[in-house]
Short mmCIF file of C-alpha atoms in Angstrom, two decimals:
data_model
loop_
_atom_site.label_atom_id
_atom_site.label_comp_id
_atom_site.label_asym_id
_atom_site.label_seq_id
_atom_site.Cartn_x
_atom_site.Cartn_y
_atom_site.Cartn_z
CA UNK A 1 19.10 11.63 4.35
CA UNK A 2 17.48 14.14 2.16
CA UNK A 3 13.61 13.53 1.51
CA UNK A 4 14.27 12.47 -1.82
CA UNK A 5 16.88 9.82 -0.75
CA UNK A 6 14.49 8.39 1.89
CA UNK A 7 12.01 7.89 -0.95
CA UNK A 8 14.68 5.95 -2.94
CA UNK A 9 15.27 3.76 0.37
CA UNK A 10 11.31 3.22 0.50
CA UNK A 11 11.56 1.79 -3.22
CA UNK A 12 14.40 -0.21 -2.41
CA UNK A 13 12.96 -1.78 0.75
CA UNK A 14 9.49 -2.23 -0.35
CA UNK A 15 10.84 -4.17 -3.56
CA UNK A 16 13.07 -6.38 -1.04
CA UNK A 17 9.73 -7.06 0.82
CA UNK A 18 7.63 -7.91 -2.22
CA UNK A 19 10.62 -10.46 -3.38
CA UNK A 20 11.08 -12.39 -0.29
CA UNK A 21 8.74 -14.69 1.66
CA UNK A 22 9.95 -13.64 4.90
CA UNK A 23 7.76 -11.43 7.37
CA UNK A 24 8.27 -7.79 6.48
CA UNK A 25 9.71 -6.72 9.59
CA UNK A 26 12.81 -9.14 9.24
CA UNK A 27 13.38 -8.01 5.69
CA UNK A 28 13.41 -4.56 7.09
CA UNK A 29 15.80 -5.41 9.76
CA UNK A 30 18.33 -7.29 7.38
CA UNK A 31 17.88 -4.18 5.12
CA UNK A 32 19.00 -1.72 7.80
CA UNK A 33 21.66 -3.94 9.32
CA UNK A 34 23.35 -3.72 6.05
CA UNK A 35 23.10 -0.11 5.83
CA UNK A 36 24.17 1.08 9.21
CA UNK A 37 24.82 4.66 7.78
CA UNK A 38 20.93 5.30 7.77
CA UNK A 39 20.04 7.11 10.94
CA UNK A 40 17.48 5.95 13.35
CA UNK A 41 15.08 8.79 12.40
CA UNK A 42 15.62 7.96 8.73
CA UNK A 43 14.76 4.14 9.49
CA UNK A 44 11.72 5.14 11.14
CA UNK A 45 10.48 7.08 8.13
CA UNK A 46 11.36 4.58 5.64
CA UNK A 47 9.87 1.67 7.59
CA UNK A 48 6.53 3.61 8.44
CA UNK A 49 6.19 4.60 4.78
CA UNK A 50 6.64 0.95 3.62
CA UNK A 51 4.19 -0.30 6.06
CA UNK A 52 1.82 2.38 4.69
CA UNK A 53 2.28 0.92 1.21
CA UNK A 54 1.56 -2.53 2.50
CA UNK A 55 -1.55 -1.55 4.15
CA UNK A 56 -2.88 0.44 1.34
CA UNK A 57 -1.66 -1.89 -1.38
CA UNK A 58 -5.06 -2.78 -2.64
CA UNK A 59 -6.62 0.50 -2.67
CA UNK A 60 -3.37 1.94 -4.08
CA UNK A 61 -3.44 -0.37 -6.94
CA UNK A 62 -7.21 0.35 -7.84
CA UNK A 63 -6.46 4.09 -8.03
CA UNK A 64 -3.65 3.19 -10.21
CA UNK A 65 -5.52 1.08 -12.63
CA UNK A 66 -7.91 3.76 -13.21
CA UNK A 67 -5.15 6.26 -13.63
CA UNK A 68 -3.35 4.20 -16.26
CA UNK A 69 -0.42 3.37 -13.86
CA UNK A 70 1.42 0.11 -13.10
CA UNK A 71 1.52 -2.20 -10.00
CA UNK A 72 5.14 -1.64 -9.07
CA UNK A 73 6.66 -0.31 -5.90
CA UNK A 74 7.60 3.20 -7.65
CA UNK A 75 4.28 3.70 -8.77
CA UNK A 76 2.59 2.72 -5.53
CA UNK A 77 4.84 5.23 -3.83
CA UNK A 78 3.78 7.96 -6.17
CA UNK A 79 0.10 7.32 -5.67
CA UNK A 80 0.54 7.08 -1.90
CA UNK A 81 2.17 10.51 -2.00
CA UNK A 82 -0.69 12.24 -4.08
CA UNK A 83 -3.57 10.57 -2.53
CA UNK A 84 -2.49 10.29 1.21
CA UNK A 85 0.04 13.03 1.51
CA UNK A 86 -1.67 15.44 -0.83
CA UNK A 87 1.34 16.10 -3.10
CA UNK A 88 1.12 17.43 -6.48
CA UNK A 89 3.02 17.02 -9.56
CA UNK A 90 5.40 19.83 -8.84
CA UNK A 91 6.15 18.27 -5.40
CA UNK A 92 6.94 14.83 -7.21
CA UNK A 93 9.03 16.35 -9.88
CA UNK A 94 11.07 17.79 -7.11
CA UNK A 95 11.24 14.54 -5.27
CA UNK A 96 11.90 12.14 -8.26
CA UNK A 97 14.73 14.26 -9.56
CA UNK A 98 17.19 11.53 -10.69
CA UNK A 99 19.98 12.89 -8.49
CA UNK A 100 22.70 10.56 -6.70
CA UNK A 101 20.75 8.55 -4.20
CA UNK A 102 17.44 9.85 -5.42
CA UNK A 103 14.44 8.15 -7.60
CA UNK A 104 15.01 8.56 -11.29
CA UNK A 105 13.13 11.49 -12.86
CA UNK A 106 9.54 11.11 -13.70
CA UNK A 107 8.53 9.69 -17.14
CA UNK A 108 5.99 11.52 -19.06
CA UNK A 109 3.49 8.39 -18.22
CA UNK A 110 4.18 8.90 -14.53
CA UNK A 111 3.43 12.60 -14.80
CA UNK A 112 0.21 11.85 -16.50
CA UNK A 113 -0.85 9.38 -13.86
CA UNK A 114 0.03 11.73 -11.02
CA UNK A 115 -2.15 14.43 -12.66
CA UNK A 116 -5.07 12.07 -13.13
CA UNK A 117 -4.82 10.84 -9.55
CA UNK A 118 -4.79 14.41 -8.14
CA UNK A 119 -7.74 15.40 -10.25
CA UNK A 120 -9.89 12.44 -9.11
CA UNK A 121 -8.67 12.89 -5.25
CA UNK A 122 -9.88 16.43 -5.66
CA UNK A 123 -13.29 15.38 -6.87
CA UNK A 124 -13.82 12.83 -4.34
CA UNK A 125 -12.56 15.11 -1.40
CA UNK A 126 -16.25 16.40 -0.87
CA UNK A 127 -17.49 13.36 -0.18
CA UNK A 128 -15.61 13.12 3.39
CA UNK A 129 -14.08 9.62 2.93
CA UNK A 130 -12.66 8.39 6.44
CA UNK A 131 -9.43 7.80 4.54
CA UNK A 132 -8.03 9.35 1.50
CA UNK A 133 -7.25 6.08 -0.02
CA UNK A 134 -11.06 5.14 0.11
CA UNK A 135 -13.24 5.68 -2.94
CA UNK A 136 -17.22 4.97 -3.00
CA UNK A 137 -16.45 2.96 -6.13
CA UNK A 138 -14.14 0.36 -4.60
CA UNK A 139 -15.43 -3.13 -4.26
CA UNK A 140 -15.44 -4.58 -0.38
CA UNK A 141 -12.25 -6.58 -0.73
CA UNK A 142 -10.37 -3.63 -1.89
CA UNK A 143 -11.81 -1.39 0.55
CA UNK A 144 -10.88 -3.77 3.42
CA UNK A 145 -7.47 -4.44 1.79
CA UNK A 146 -7.96 -8.13 1.71
CA UNK A 147 -8.10 -10.84 -0.87
CA UNK A 148 -11.56 -11.42 -2.35
CA UNK A 149 -12.05 -15.13 -0.92
CA UNK A 150 -11.09 -14.14 2.52
CA UNK A 151 -13.62 -10.95 2.57
CA UNK A 152 -16.39 -12.85 1.19
CA UNK A 153 -15.71 -15.83 3.71
CA UNK A 154 -15.26 -13.28 6.76
CA UNK A 155 -18.21 -11.01 6.03
CA UNK A 156 -20.44 -14.26 6.01
CA UNK A 157 -19.20 -15.62 8.98
CA UNK A 158 -18.93 -12.35 11.23
CA UNK A 159 -22.29 -11.17 10.22
CA UNK A 160 -23.04 -7.75 11.33
CA UNK A 161 -19.87 -7.24 12.99
CA UNK A 162 -17.95 -7.94 9.87
CA UNK A 163 -17.50 -4.70 8.45
CA UNK A 164 -16.08 -3.36 11.69
CA UNK A 165 -13.68 -6.23 12.21
CA UNK A 166 -12.39 -6.02 8.56
CA UNK A 167 -11.89 -2.14 8.75
CA UNK A 168 -9.93 -2.87 12.27
CA UNK A 169 -7.69 -5.46 10.14
CA UNK A 170 -6.62 -2.52 7.97
CA UNK A 171 -5.35 -0.36 10.85
CA UNK A 172 -1.92 -0.40 12.33
CA UNK A 173 -1.74 -2.66 15.47
CA UNK A 174 -0.92 -1.12 18.92
CA UNK A 175 2.49 -2.15 20.76
CA UNK A 176 1.77 -4.34 23.65
CA UNK A 177 4.23 -5.49 26.25
CA UNK A 178 3.80 -8.41 28.73
CA UNK A 179 5.30 -7.83 32.30
CA UNK A 180 7.61 -10.66 33.28
CA UNK A 181 6.70 -11.49 36.84
CA UNK A 182 9.63 -13.41 37.65
CA UNK A 183 11.64 -9.92 37.38
CA UNK A 184 9.22 -7.09 38.05
CA UNK A 185 5.55 -6.09 38.93
CA UNK A 186 3.51 -4.23 36.22
CA UNK A 187 4.06 -0.91 38.14
CA UNK A 188 7.79 -1.45 38.33
CA UNK A 189 8.04 -2.19 34.58
CA UNK A 190 5.83 1.11 33.95
CA UNK A 191 7.98 3.00 36.12
CA UNK A 192 11.21 1.78 34.48
CA UNK A 193 10.00 2.36 30.91
CA UNK A 194 8.84 6.00 31.95
CA UNK A 195 12.39 6.85 33.13
CA UNK A 196 13.66 6.16 29.46
CA UNK A 197 10.90 8.30 28.18
CA UNK A 198 8.34 5.49 27.14
CA UNK A 199 4.72 6.18 28.26
CA UNK A 200 2.43 3.11 28.72
CA UNK A 201 -0.92 2.19 30.08
CA UNK A 202 -2.30 -0.75 31.53
CA UNK A 203 -4.23 -3.21 29.22
CA UNK A 204 -7.99 -3.53 29.06
CA UNK A 205 -7.94 -7.19 29.54
CA UNK A 206 -4.57 -8.81 30.65
CA UNK A 207 -3.42 -7.84 34.27
CA UNK A 208 0.22 -8.19 32.92
CA UNK A 209 -0.11 -5.99 29.55
CA UNK A 210 1.29 -2.52 29.15
CA UNK A 211 0.35 -0.72 25.77
CA UNK A 212 2.70 1.93 24.53
CA UNK A 213 1.75 5.21 23.23
CA UNK A 214 2.99 4.85 19.54
CA UNK A 215 6.05 2.72 18.28
CA UNK A 216 9.05 2.93 20.35
CA UNK A 217 12.67 1.26 20.34
CA UNK A 218 11.85 -1.13 23.03
CA UNK A 219 14.52 -3.50 22.48
CA UNK A 220 17.26 -0.95 23.64
CA UNK A 221 15.40 -0.17 26.99
CA UNK A 222 16.65 -1.38 30.39
CA UNK A 223 13.03 -2.93 30.91
CA UNK A 224 13.49 -4.94 27.98
CA UNK A 225 17.25 -5.93 28.47
CA UNK A 226 16.84 -7.22 32.10
CA UNK A 227 13.85 -9.26 31.14
CA UNK A 228 11.10 -7.01 32.71
CA UNK A 229 9.00 -7.22 29.63
CA UNK A 230 8.49 -8.94 26.37
CA UNK A 231 6.78 -7.63 23.35
CA UNK A 232 3.61 -9.61 22.96
CA UNK A 233 0.08 -8.73 21.80
CA UNK A 234 -2.65 -8.55 24.75
CA UNK A 235 -4.73 -11.40 23.09
CA UNK A 236 -1.86 -13.62 22.79
CA UNK A 237 -0.97 -12.98 26.76
CA UNK A 238 -4.64 -13.89 27.46
CA UNK A 239 -4.24 -17.20 25.39
CA UNK A 240 -1.38 -18.10 27.80
CA UNK A 241 -2.89 -17.07 30.85
CA UNK A 242 -6.22 -19.26 30.16
CA UNK A 243 -3.91 -22.35 30.01
CA UNK A 244 -3.90 -21.90 33.91
CA UNK A 245 -0.50 -23.16 34.36
CA UNK A 246 0.30 -23.42 38.04
CA UNK A 247 3.50 -23.86 39.78
CA UNK A 248 4.69 -27.50 40.33
CA UNK A 249 2.57 -28.73 37.23
CA UNK A 250 3.88 -30.47 34.00
CA UNK A 251 2.84 -28.47 31.00
CA UNK A 252 3.44 -28.74 27.16
CA UNK A 253 3.51 -25.92 24.64
CA UNK A 254 2.96 -28.22 21.73
CA UNK A 255 3.73 -25.59 18.95
CA UNK A 256 6.05 -23.41 20.67
CA UNK A 257 7.63 -21.72 17.94
CA UNK A 258 10.07 -19.00 19.27
CA UNK A 259 8.61 -19.19 22.75
CA UNK A 260 6.44 -16.26 23.35
CA UNK A 261 3.77 -18.24 25.03
CA UNK A 262 6.25 -20.52 26.72
CA UNK A 263 7.91 -17.48 28.57
CA UNK A 264 4.15 -16.57 29.73
CA UNK A 265 3.65 -20.05 31.12
CA UNK A 266 6.96 -20.16 32.93
CA UNK A 267 6.12 -16.91 34.63
CA UNK A 268 2.60 -18.02 35.58
CA UNK A 269 4.35 -21.35 37.12
CA UNK A 270 6.96 -18.98 38.91
CA UNK A 271 9.68 -21.17 37.63
CA UNK A 272 8.25 -24.27 39.53
CA UNK A 273 7.35 -27.38 37.54
CA UNK A 274 8.10 -28.52 34.07
CA UNK A 275 7.44 -27.03 30.51
CA UNK A 276 8.14 -28.86 27.37
CA UNK A 277 8.53 -26.65 24.51
CA UNK A 278 7.90 -28.81 21.43
CA UNK A 279 8.05 -27.68 17.54
CA UNK A 280 8.75 -29.36 14.31
CA UNK A 281 11.56 -26.73 13.37
CA UNK A 282 14.58 -26.62 15.19
CA UNK A 283 15.70 -23.01 14.38
CA UNK A 284 12.22 -21.83 15.96
CA UNK A 285 13.13 -23.41 19.37
CA UNK A 286 16.90 -22.11 18.99
CA UNK A 287 15.57 -18.65 18.70
CA UNK A 288 13.90 -19.17 22.12
CA UNK A 289 17.12 -19.66 23.77
CA UNK A 290 18.25 -16.14 24.28
CA UNK A 291 14.66 -15.04 25.22
CA UNK A 292 14.53 -17.68 28.06
CA UNK A 293 17.87 -16.68 29.31
CA UNK A 294 16.92 -12.86 29.42
CA UNK A 295 13.44 -13.71 31.31
CA UNK A 296 15.17 -15.57 33.87
CA UNK A 297 13.49 -18.73 32.94
CA UNK A 298 14.60 -21.95 34.18
CA UNK A 299 11.94 -24.70 33.93
CA UNK A 300 11.84 -25.18 30.18
CA UNK A 301 13.01 -28.05 28.12
CA UNK A 302 12.93 -27.78 24.44
CA UNK A 303 12.26 -30.43 22.19
CA UNK A 304 12.62 -30.86 18.50
CA UNK A 305 9.61 -33.22 17.07
CA UNK A 306 10.11 -34.99 13.64
CA UNK A 307 6.25 -34.39 13.11
CA UNK A 308 2.96 -33.92 15.17
CA UNK A 309 2.86 -37.73 15.39
CA UNK A 310 6.33 -38.05 16.94
CA UNK A 311 6.92 -41.32 18.85
CA UNK A 312 7.74 -39.07 21.97
CA UNK A 313 4.04 -38.11 22.11
CA UNK A 314 3.00 -41.72 22.43
CA UNK A 315 5.71 -42.32 24.95
CA UNK A 316 4.43 -39.82 27.15
CA UNK A 317 0.44 -40.47 26.88
CA UNK A 318 -1.58 -38.93 29.83
CA UNK A 319 1.67 -37.48 31.42
CA UNK A 320 0.64 -33.60 31.28
CA UNK A 321 -1.78 -31.32 33.30
CA UNK A 322 -1.88 -28.79 30.70
CA UNK A 323 -1.26 -28.98 26.98
CA UNK A 324 -1.35 -25.79 24.89
CA UNK A 325 -1.90 -26.35 21.17
CA UNK A 326 -1.34 -22.70 19.64
CA UNK A 327 -1.78 -24.24 16.28
CA UNK A 328 -0.13 -23.02 12.81
CA UNK A 329 -3.03 -21.21 10.97
CA UNK A 330 -3.82 -18.59 8.28
CA UNK A 331 -2.66 -15.81 10.80
CA UNK A 332 -5.88 -13.85 9.74
CA UNK A 333 -6.26 -12.32 13.30
CA UNK A 334 -2.87 -10.71 12.64
CA UNK A 335 -3.08 -9.29 9.24
CA UNK A 336 -3.10 -5.96 10.62
CA UNK A 337 0.24 -6.63 12.45
CA UNK A 338 1.80 -8.46 9.23
CA UNK A 339 0.05 -6.85 6.22
CA UNK A 340 2.13 -8.67 3.78
CA UNK A 341 0.80 -12.10 5.30
CA UNK A 342 -2.71 -11.86 3.62
CA UNK A 343 -1.24 -11.68 0.00
CA UNK A 344 0.52 -14.80 0.53
CA UNK A 345 -1.80 -17.12 1.95
CA UNK A 346 -4.34 -18.49 -0.66
CA UNK A 347 -7.74 -20.25 -0.28
CA UNK A 348 -6.13 -23.32 -1.76
CA UNK A 349 -3.82 -23.41 1.38
CA UNK A 350 -6.82 -23.58 3.92
CA UNK A 351 -7.62 -27.19 3.29
CA UNK A 352 -4.18 -28.36 3.70
CA UNK A 353 -3.75 -26.21 6.86
CA UNK A 354 -7.11 -27.35 8.43
CA UNK A 355 -5.96 -30.90 7.95
CA UNK A 356 -2.52 -30.26 9.66
CA UNK A 357 -4.38 -28.61 12.64
CA UNK A 358 -6.79 -31.56 13.07
CA UNK A 359 -3.78 -34.03 13.14
CA UNK A 360 -1.93 -31.80 15.61
CA UNK A 361 -4.90 -31.58 17.91
CA UNK A 362 -5.58 -35.33 17.81
CA UNK A 363 -1.83 -36.41 18.52
CA UNK A 364 -1.47 -33.35 21.38
CA UNK A 365 -4.59 -34.61 23.08
CA UNK A 366 -3.10 -37.82 24.05
CA UNK A 367 -0.49 -36.07 26.14
CA UNK A 368 -3.28 -34.98 28.65
CA UNK A 369 -3.82 -36.53 31.86
CA UNK A 370 -7.04 -37.47 33.17
CA UNK A 371 -8.41 -34.06 34.89
CA UNK A 372 -5.98 -32.14 32.72
CA UNK A 373 -6.73 -29.60 30.11
CA UNK A 374 -6.23 -29.26 26.48
CA UNK A 375 -6.20 -25.57 25.40
CA UNK A 376 -6.56 -25.19 21.43
CA UNK A 377 -5.90 -21.64 20.17
CA UNK A 378 -5.29 -19.91 16.93
CA UNK A 379 -4.59 -16.51 15.86
CA UNK A 380 -7.48 -16.94 13.00
CA UNK A 381 -10.63 -15.40 12.48
CA UNK A 382 -12.01 -18.08 10.37
CA UNK A 383 -14.62 -20.65 11.59
CA UNK A 384 -12.98 -23.53 9.79
CA UNK A 385 -9.56 -23.20 11.89
CA UNK A 386 -11.54 -22.87 15.02
CA UNK A 387 -15.03 -24.13 16.16
CA UNK A 388 -15.17 -26.46 13.29
CA UNK A 389 -11.83 -27.99 14.44
CA UNK A 390 -12.89 -28.47 18.13
CA UNK A 391 -16.01 -29.95 16.97
CA UNK A 392 -14.53 -32.42 14.85
CA UNK A 393 -12.02 -33.32 17.50
CA UNK A 394 -14.73 -34.07 20.00
CA UNK A 395 -16.55 -36.05 17.43
CA UNK A 396 -13.57 -38.39 17.05
CA UNK A 397 -12.11 -38.33 20.45
CA UNK A 398 -13.75 -39.80 23.46
CA UNK A 399 -13.03 -38.61 27.00
CA UNK A 400 -12.94 -34.73 26.50
CA UNK A 401 -15.71 -32.13 27.51
CA UNK A 402 -15.79 -28.57 26.80
CA UNK A 403 -15.01 -26.18 29.72
CA UNK A 404 -16.63 -22.78 29.05
CA UNK A 405 -14.23 -19.91 29.01
CA UNK A 406 -16.15 -17.46 30.93
CA UNK A 407 -16.09 -19.29 34.24
CA UNK A 408 -12.31 -20.05 34.04
CA UNK A 409 -11.72 -16.43 33.10
CA UNK A 410 -13.62 -15.58 36.22
CA UNK A 411 -11.80 -17.78 38.40
CA UNK A 412 -8.45 -16.49 37.11
CA UNK A 413 -9.06 -12.85 36.80
CA UNK A 414 -11.93 -12.16 39.34
CA UNK A 415 -13.70 -10.14 36.60
CA UNK A 416 -16.34 -10.90 33.81
CA UNK A 417 -15.16 -12.57 30.66
CA UNK A 418 -15.02 -10.00 27.66
CA UNK A 419 -18.15 -10.56 25.38
CA UNK A 420 -16.87 -12.93 22.67
CA UNK A 421 -17.09 -11.87 18.98
CA UNK A 422 -19.85 -13.83 17.42
CA UNK A 423 -19.97 -16.30 14.52
CA UNK A 424 -23.41 -16.46 12.50
CA UNK A 425 -25.39 -18.92 14.06
CA UNK A 426 -23.17 -19.62 16.88
CA UNK A 427 -24.71 -17.54 19.86
CA UNK A 428 -23.59 -18.11 23.47
CA UNK A 429 -20.46 -20.02 22.28
CA UNK A 430 -18.58 -21.46 25.10
CA UNK A 431 -15.14 -20.61 23.50
CA UNK A 432 -13.48 -17.24 23.50
CA UNK A 433 -12.96 -15.12 20.16
CA UNK A 434 -10.91 -11.87 20.57
CA UNK A 435 -10.80 -9.45 17.59
CA UNK A 436 -9.15 -6.09 16.51
CA UNK A 437 -12.42 -4.20 16.45
CA UNK A 438 -14.44 -5.46 19.45
CA UNK A 439 -11.65 -5.96 21.82
CA UNK A 440 -8.37 -3.91 20.45
CA UNK A 441 -6.24 -7.17 20.36
CA UNK A 442 -5.27 -9.31 17.43
CA UNK A 443 -7.86 -12.03 16.55
CA UNK A 444 -7.50 -14.98 18.70
CA UNK A 445 -9.79 -18.09 19.45
CA UNK A 446 -9.43 -20.22 22.55
CA UNK A 447 -11.31 -23.52 23.49
CA UNK A 448 -10.56 -25.17 26.70
CA UNK A 449 -11.07 -29.03 26.85
CA UNK A 450 -10.92 -31.22 30.01
CA UNK A 451 -10.16 -34.87 29.85
CA UNK A 452 -12.58 -36.68 32.08
CA UNK A 453 -11.14 -38.45 35.09
CA UNK A 454 -11.44 -42.12 35.05
CA UNK A 455 -14.05 -43.70 37.36
#
């Protein structure tokens, strides 16, 4: 594809991402599946540009408002070309030329917006902004690329670490792989990837993690196809490992979804014992079937629940050694990985979601056997979804006590637990908070609760 045609593809794909409620990566997969004539290099360029627009959306919109532009995919792309790529009006005239498969020619208004953006970009260049989309006059929520409500809430909750973490949420997430020990060792997987030209390094925290050098086509590699590795953020791997699922035990993954953590639990159990993967959405569980087969996992039973209060839960009260509740949440800890998601989550959604989390946690707790553990996790940075949920559960449910994460970590990994990201007024928390700025992972919260054995 010529450069102009790639830009038209960016406009088309970004328009589709804006129009659909599906995750941006799935929209991109569908878009390129219908356009197989687009080569791999062009797909990569188009995708990377679309994600750059998603990550810079608030700041690009702020610049455009000052310059008299519109909040449309075409204007956002023009602003990105001028501010981030240093293109001038002459360059844009050549790229937006109206030829076949290329963007329509620039209007007079668009030309004046480009001129205004270029002029102001030159004026602030001497102020040594860390990012060319930054401007000293931008309000905090624009600078951090977040809805205003979540910016104010997170800055208040995270205190002195807030600015670092919100800046990290702006950045592109690394690609992490989890080595499947049912198939290979970490060294074997690393070597197999290297033979296909993919360099990787051991993770900082998880003993099963490999971090790639840039974005690679992992799905076409031998290591992926033979089940040696799964794509999984290092923080997500740690959540599964802290379940301490051992061979021969009975385990429930209560909100299993597509099965990422289920796979990790099965590997930890060496395919021995029983895992029940539950979800209320049948299509999510169906998506896990191929993954389970590829990973050589045989000890998982998938179960669709009518709701978190399904009669199956009451029937199996006290039956399980470990129950993982990876609760549905705002996903605020993953907003660097899914930048479109933050604009689809409203403050009004939070009350409804926290009520659901409380109901899920209360119901799943019934499954835990005396002496067993309930592990509550989210990929959220918000206190309401994390510490507050655990406190409410303990206040309303007898028979559970908190197990501090640090000694559990020490027993599992024989290393010191990473220093947790602190919430204002919650020093020395027994829980674990992982965060992009502090740990280089997605944001995760983990609480480990043990059911007291009967006298």
